[in-house]
C-alpha atoms as one frame of an Amber mdcrd trajectory, in Angstrom:
protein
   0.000   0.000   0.000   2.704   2.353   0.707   4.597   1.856  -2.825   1.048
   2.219  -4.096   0.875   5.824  -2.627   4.010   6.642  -3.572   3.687   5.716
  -7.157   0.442   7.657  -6.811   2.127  10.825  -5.997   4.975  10.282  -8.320
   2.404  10.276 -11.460   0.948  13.186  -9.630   4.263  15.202  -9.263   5.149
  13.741 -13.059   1.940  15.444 -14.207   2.660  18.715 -12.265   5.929  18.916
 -13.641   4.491  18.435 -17.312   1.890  21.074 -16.639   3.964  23.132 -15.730
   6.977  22.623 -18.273   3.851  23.268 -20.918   3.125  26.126 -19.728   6.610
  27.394 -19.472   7.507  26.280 -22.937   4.309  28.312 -23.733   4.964  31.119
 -21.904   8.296  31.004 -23.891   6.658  30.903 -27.358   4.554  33.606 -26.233
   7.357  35.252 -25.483   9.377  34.849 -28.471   6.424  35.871 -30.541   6.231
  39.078 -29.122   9.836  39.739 -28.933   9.593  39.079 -32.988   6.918  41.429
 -33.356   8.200  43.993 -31.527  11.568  43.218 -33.769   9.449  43.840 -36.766
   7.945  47.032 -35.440  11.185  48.742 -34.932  12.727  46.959 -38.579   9.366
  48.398 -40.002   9.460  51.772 -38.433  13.482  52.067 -39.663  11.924  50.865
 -43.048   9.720  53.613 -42.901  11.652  56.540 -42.098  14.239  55.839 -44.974
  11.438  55.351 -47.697  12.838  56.897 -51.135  11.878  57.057 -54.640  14.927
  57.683 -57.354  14.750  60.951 -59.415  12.594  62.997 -57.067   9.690  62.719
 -55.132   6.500  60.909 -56.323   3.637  60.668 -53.546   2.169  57.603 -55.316
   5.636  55.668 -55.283   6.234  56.192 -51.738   2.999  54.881 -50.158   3.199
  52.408 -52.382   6.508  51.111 -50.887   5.488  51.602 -47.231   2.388  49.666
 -47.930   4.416  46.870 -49.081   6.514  46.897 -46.513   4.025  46.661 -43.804
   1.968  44.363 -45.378   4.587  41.763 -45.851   6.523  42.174 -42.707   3.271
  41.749 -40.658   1.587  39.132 -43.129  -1.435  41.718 -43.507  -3.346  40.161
 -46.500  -4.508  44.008 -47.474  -2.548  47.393 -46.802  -4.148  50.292 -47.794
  -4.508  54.340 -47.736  -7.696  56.035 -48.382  -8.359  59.646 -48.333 -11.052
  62.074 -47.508 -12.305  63.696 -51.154 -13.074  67.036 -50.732 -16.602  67.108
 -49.910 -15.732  64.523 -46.899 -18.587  62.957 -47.596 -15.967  60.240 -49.184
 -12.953  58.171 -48.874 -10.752  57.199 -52.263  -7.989  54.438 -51.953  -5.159
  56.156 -53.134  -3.213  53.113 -52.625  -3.255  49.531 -51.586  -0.572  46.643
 -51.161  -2.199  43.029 -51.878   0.578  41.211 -50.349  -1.046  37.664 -51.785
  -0.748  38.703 -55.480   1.707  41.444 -54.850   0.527  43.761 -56.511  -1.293
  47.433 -55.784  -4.586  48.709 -56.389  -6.468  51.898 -56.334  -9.583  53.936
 -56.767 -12.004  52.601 -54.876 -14.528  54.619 -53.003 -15.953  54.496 -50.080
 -19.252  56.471 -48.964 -20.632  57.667 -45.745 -23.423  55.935 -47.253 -21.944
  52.963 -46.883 -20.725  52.473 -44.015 -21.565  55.318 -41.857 -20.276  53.242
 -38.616 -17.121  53.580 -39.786 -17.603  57.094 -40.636 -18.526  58.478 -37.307
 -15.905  56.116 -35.630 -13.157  57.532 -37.833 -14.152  61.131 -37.428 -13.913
  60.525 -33.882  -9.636  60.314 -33.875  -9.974  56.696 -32.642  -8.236  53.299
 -34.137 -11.221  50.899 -35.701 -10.012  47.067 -34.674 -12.290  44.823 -35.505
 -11.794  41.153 -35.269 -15.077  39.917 -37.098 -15.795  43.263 -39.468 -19.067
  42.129 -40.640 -20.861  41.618 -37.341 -18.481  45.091 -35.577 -21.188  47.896
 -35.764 -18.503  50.333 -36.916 -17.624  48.554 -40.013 -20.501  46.199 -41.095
 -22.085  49.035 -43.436 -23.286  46.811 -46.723 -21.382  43.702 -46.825 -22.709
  42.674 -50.396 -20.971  45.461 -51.549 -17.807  45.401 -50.190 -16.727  43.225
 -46.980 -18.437  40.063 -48.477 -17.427  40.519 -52.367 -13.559  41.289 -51.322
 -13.439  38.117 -48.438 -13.294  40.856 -45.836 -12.877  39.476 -42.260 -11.160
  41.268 -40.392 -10.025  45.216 -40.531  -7.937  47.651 -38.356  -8.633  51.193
 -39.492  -6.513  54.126 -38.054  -6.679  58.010 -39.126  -4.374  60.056 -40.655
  -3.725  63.220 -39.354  -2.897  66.335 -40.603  -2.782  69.954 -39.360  -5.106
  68.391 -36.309  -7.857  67.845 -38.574  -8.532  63.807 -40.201  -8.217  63.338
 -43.540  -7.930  59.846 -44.171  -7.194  56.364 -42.622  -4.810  53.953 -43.126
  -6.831  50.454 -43.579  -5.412  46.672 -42.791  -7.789  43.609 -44.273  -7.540
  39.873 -43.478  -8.974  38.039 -46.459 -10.868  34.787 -45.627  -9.938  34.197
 -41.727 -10.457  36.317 -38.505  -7.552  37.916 -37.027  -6.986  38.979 -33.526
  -5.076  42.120 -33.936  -1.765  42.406 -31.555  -0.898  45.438 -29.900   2.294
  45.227 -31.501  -0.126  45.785 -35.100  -2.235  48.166 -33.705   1.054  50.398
 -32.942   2.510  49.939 -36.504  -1.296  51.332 -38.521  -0.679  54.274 -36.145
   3.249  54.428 -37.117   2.100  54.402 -40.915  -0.849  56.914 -40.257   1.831
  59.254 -39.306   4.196  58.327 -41.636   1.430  59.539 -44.843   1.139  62.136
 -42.879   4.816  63.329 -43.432   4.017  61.922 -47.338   1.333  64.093 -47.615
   3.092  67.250 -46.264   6.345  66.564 -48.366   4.345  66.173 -51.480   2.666
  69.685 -50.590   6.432  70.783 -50.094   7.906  69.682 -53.221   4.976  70.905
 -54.817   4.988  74.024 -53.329   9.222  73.890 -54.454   7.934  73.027 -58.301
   5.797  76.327 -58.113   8.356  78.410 -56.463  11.324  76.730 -59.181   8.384
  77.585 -61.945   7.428  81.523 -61.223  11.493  82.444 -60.448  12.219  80.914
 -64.467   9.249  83.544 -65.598  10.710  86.114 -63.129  14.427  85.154 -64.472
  12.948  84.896 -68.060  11.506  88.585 -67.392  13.838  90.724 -65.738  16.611
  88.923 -68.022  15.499  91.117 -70.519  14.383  94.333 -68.980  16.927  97.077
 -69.686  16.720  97.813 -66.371  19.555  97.272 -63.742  17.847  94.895 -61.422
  19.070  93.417 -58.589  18.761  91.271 -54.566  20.458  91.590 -51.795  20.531
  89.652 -48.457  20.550  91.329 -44.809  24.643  91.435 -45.150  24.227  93.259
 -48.772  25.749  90.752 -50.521  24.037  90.572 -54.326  21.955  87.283 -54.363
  20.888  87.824 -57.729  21.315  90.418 -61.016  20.690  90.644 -64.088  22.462
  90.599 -67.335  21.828  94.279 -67.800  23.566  94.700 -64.283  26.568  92.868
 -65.081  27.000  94.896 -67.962  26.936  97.969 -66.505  30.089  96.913 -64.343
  32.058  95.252 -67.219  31.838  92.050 -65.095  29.875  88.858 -65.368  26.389
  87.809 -63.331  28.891  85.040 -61.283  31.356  87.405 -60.904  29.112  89.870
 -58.893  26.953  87.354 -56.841  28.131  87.535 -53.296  30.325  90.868 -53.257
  28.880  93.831 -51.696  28.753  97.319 -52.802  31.977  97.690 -50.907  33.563
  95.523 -53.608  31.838  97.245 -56.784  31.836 100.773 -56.010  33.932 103.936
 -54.767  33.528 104.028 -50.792  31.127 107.215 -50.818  28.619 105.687 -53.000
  28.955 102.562 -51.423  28.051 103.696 -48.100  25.577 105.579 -49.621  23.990
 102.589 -50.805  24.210 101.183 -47.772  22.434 103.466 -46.024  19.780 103.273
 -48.396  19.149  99.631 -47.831  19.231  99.682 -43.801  16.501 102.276 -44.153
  14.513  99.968 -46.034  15.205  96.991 -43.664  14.399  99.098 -41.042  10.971
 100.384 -42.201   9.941  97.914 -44.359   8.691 101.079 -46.942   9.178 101.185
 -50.390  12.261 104.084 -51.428  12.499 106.034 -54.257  15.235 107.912 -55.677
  17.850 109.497 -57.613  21.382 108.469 -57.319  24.339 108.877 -58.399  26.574
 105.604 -59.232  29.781 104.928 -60.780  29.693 102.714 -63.667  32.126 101.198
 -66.479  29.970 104.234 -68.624  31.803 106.525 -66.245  29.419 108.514 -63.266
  25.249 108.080 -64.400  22.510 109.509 -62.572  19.861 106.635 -61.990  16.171
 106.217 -60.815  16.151 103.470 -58.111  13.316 101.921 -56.306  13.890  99.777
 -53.482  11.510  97.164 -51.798  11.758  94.639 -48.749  12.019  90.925 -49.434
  10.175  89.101 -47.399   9.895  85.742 -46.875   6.485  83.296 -46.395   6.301
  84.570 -42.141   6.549  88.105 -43.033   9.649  88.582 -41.856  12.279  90.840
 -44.182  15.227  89.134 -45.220  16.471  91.640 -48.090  16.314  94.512 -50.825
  15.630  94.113 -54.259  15.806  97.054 -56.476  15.078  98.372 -60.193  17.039
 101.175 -61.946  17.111 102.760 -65.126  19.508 105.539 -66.692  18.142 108.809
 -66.614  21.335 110.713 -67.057  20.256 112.534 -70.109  17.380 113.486 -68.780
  19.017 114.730 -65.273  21.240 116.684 -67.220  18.698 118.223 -69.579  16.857
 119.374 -66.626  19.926 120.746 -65.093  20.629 122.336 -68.009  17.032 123.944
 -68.306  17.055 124.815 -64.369  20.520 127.059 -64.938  19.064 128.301 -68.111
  15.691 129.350 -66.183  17.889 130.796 -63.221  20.186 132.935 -65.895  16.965
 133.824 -67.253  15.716 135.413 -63.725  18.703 137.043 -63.210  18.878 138.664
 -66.314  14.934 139.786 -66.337  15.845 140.687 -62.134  19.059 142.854 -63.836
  16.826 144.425 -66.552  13.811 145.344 -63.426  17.069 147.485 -61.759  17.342
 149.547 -64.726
């Protein structure tokens, strides 16, 4: 009887041990599972950040490759980024990664209409998971028309964010099985919410860049051929930009004048002269207009100058820029008819004392 009891509690302590290895050894897988999804959040988030498309930037190209990249390091059957169209009464896919076929999509639309669950959730700033998406209040909208046709099962939705208001959401789809969504995924369709975020504000950048590149060819183009001296300055007074016209007029080329001062160009009284002018204009921020004297290759011209501020998109001045033209002939004429008028006087003043 007493071997009996002890062979009793040996099974016993034999199945406690298993237990308990099992659930170590799960513990463990558990364990290693998360540590390789948190692996792939930060490999996916390094992914992310260095995300470039060859010969400049191309909005289309880049969401395309952080889609991918997502989608296949997480095994997410369906990666995709939808937009708000301007009414906001709508949501376009403006790309999506379908990691199974590997290819992209877009185009689709999405109405309010539709699923107006998901609507209302996503205008309230909140992440959509949903593990069964047809039965989840906030994304059932009309299965016959989209979940159901598409294999939709499961879906984790989370906005995009720009200037605080919501203009889109990024959208993961499991195709033909329920997922439980980790935390670990839940942190990456935030991490690429923000990442089309900074898409979306370097595609306003670079198109903002293509307009700015586009009206200072026309300006080039323009004042290129004005036969005008025209010219920029920075707050030091060095020459950022002249044209042809006011190379000329020094005997020297446009490269050769860029970044000298008027220190460099001109006779020390004029020069400060100059200066002077500009500070006042920095200082005020008022347009100046007048007549100058300036030593040229031509030899000493009178010239009508206007001077502005440059400022830059805050407001803030960070220049002069300036137009002249010659109007030495003129000055002189004038001169010439002021003394003429003055002798004049004098002589009808002489004739009076008579």
């Amino acid at each position: 009887a007493y071997v009996l009891v002890l062979q009793r509690k040996s099974r016993e302590v034999q199945e406690l041990v298993r237990g308990r290895t099992m659930d170590l050894e799960r513990s463990y897988r558990q364990l290693e599972q998360r540590q390789e999804r948190l692996t792939n959040v930060n490999v996916t988030m390094g992914g992310l950040s260095r995300v470039e498309v060859p010969g400049g930037f191309d909005l289309g190209k880049v969401l395309e490759q952080m889609c991918r990249l997502v989608g296949d390091r997480f095994q997410i059957d369906r990666v995709g980024v939808w937009l708000f169209t301007s009414r906001r009464t709508d949501l376009k896919c403006v790309s999506m990664y379908r990691r199974k076929s590997r290819h992209w999509t877009k185009g689709r639309v999405l109405t309010g209409g539709e699923f107006p669950g998901f609507f209302d959730a996503l205008d309230a700033g909140s992440q959509i998971v949903a593990v069964n998406a047809r039965l989840d209040r906030r994304t059932e909208g009309t299965p016959e028309d989209y979940l159901e046709p598409e294999g939709i099962f499961s879906m984790l939705a989370s906005p995009i964010v720009k200037s605080g208001k919501i203009v889109g959401a990024v959208i993961f789809d499991t195709l033909g099985e329920h997922r439980r969504w980790a935390q670990e995924e839940t942190t990456i369709a935030g991490a690429l919410a923000d990442f089309v975020t900074l898409a979306l504000t370097d595609e306003e950048r670079a198109d903002a860049e293509v307009r700015l590149r586009a009206s200072e060819r026309v300006y080039h183009s323009l004042v290129e051929n004005l036969p005008q001296l025209v010219f920029r300055k920075d707050l030091e007074g060095r020459f950022t930009f002249v044209n042809e016209q006011f190379g000329e007029s020094f005997r020297l080329s446009v490269d050769e004048i860029l970044g000298r001062t008027d220190q460099e160009l001109s006779p020390p009284e004029l020069a400060a002269k100059y200066q002077r002018d500009d500070e006042r204009v920095i200082e005020t921020g008022e347009v100046l207009e007048f007549v100058e004297e300036c030593e040229l290759s031509s030899g000493r011209v009178f010239l009508h100058t206007c001077k502005t501020p440059i400022r830059n998109e805050l407001g803030a001045i960070v220049g002069v820029q300036g137009i002249s033209w010659d109007i030495t002939e003129r000055y002189r004429l004038q001169a010439a008819l002021n003394a003429s008028d003055e002798r004049f006087r004098l002589l009808v003043d002489s004739l009076d004392c008579i």
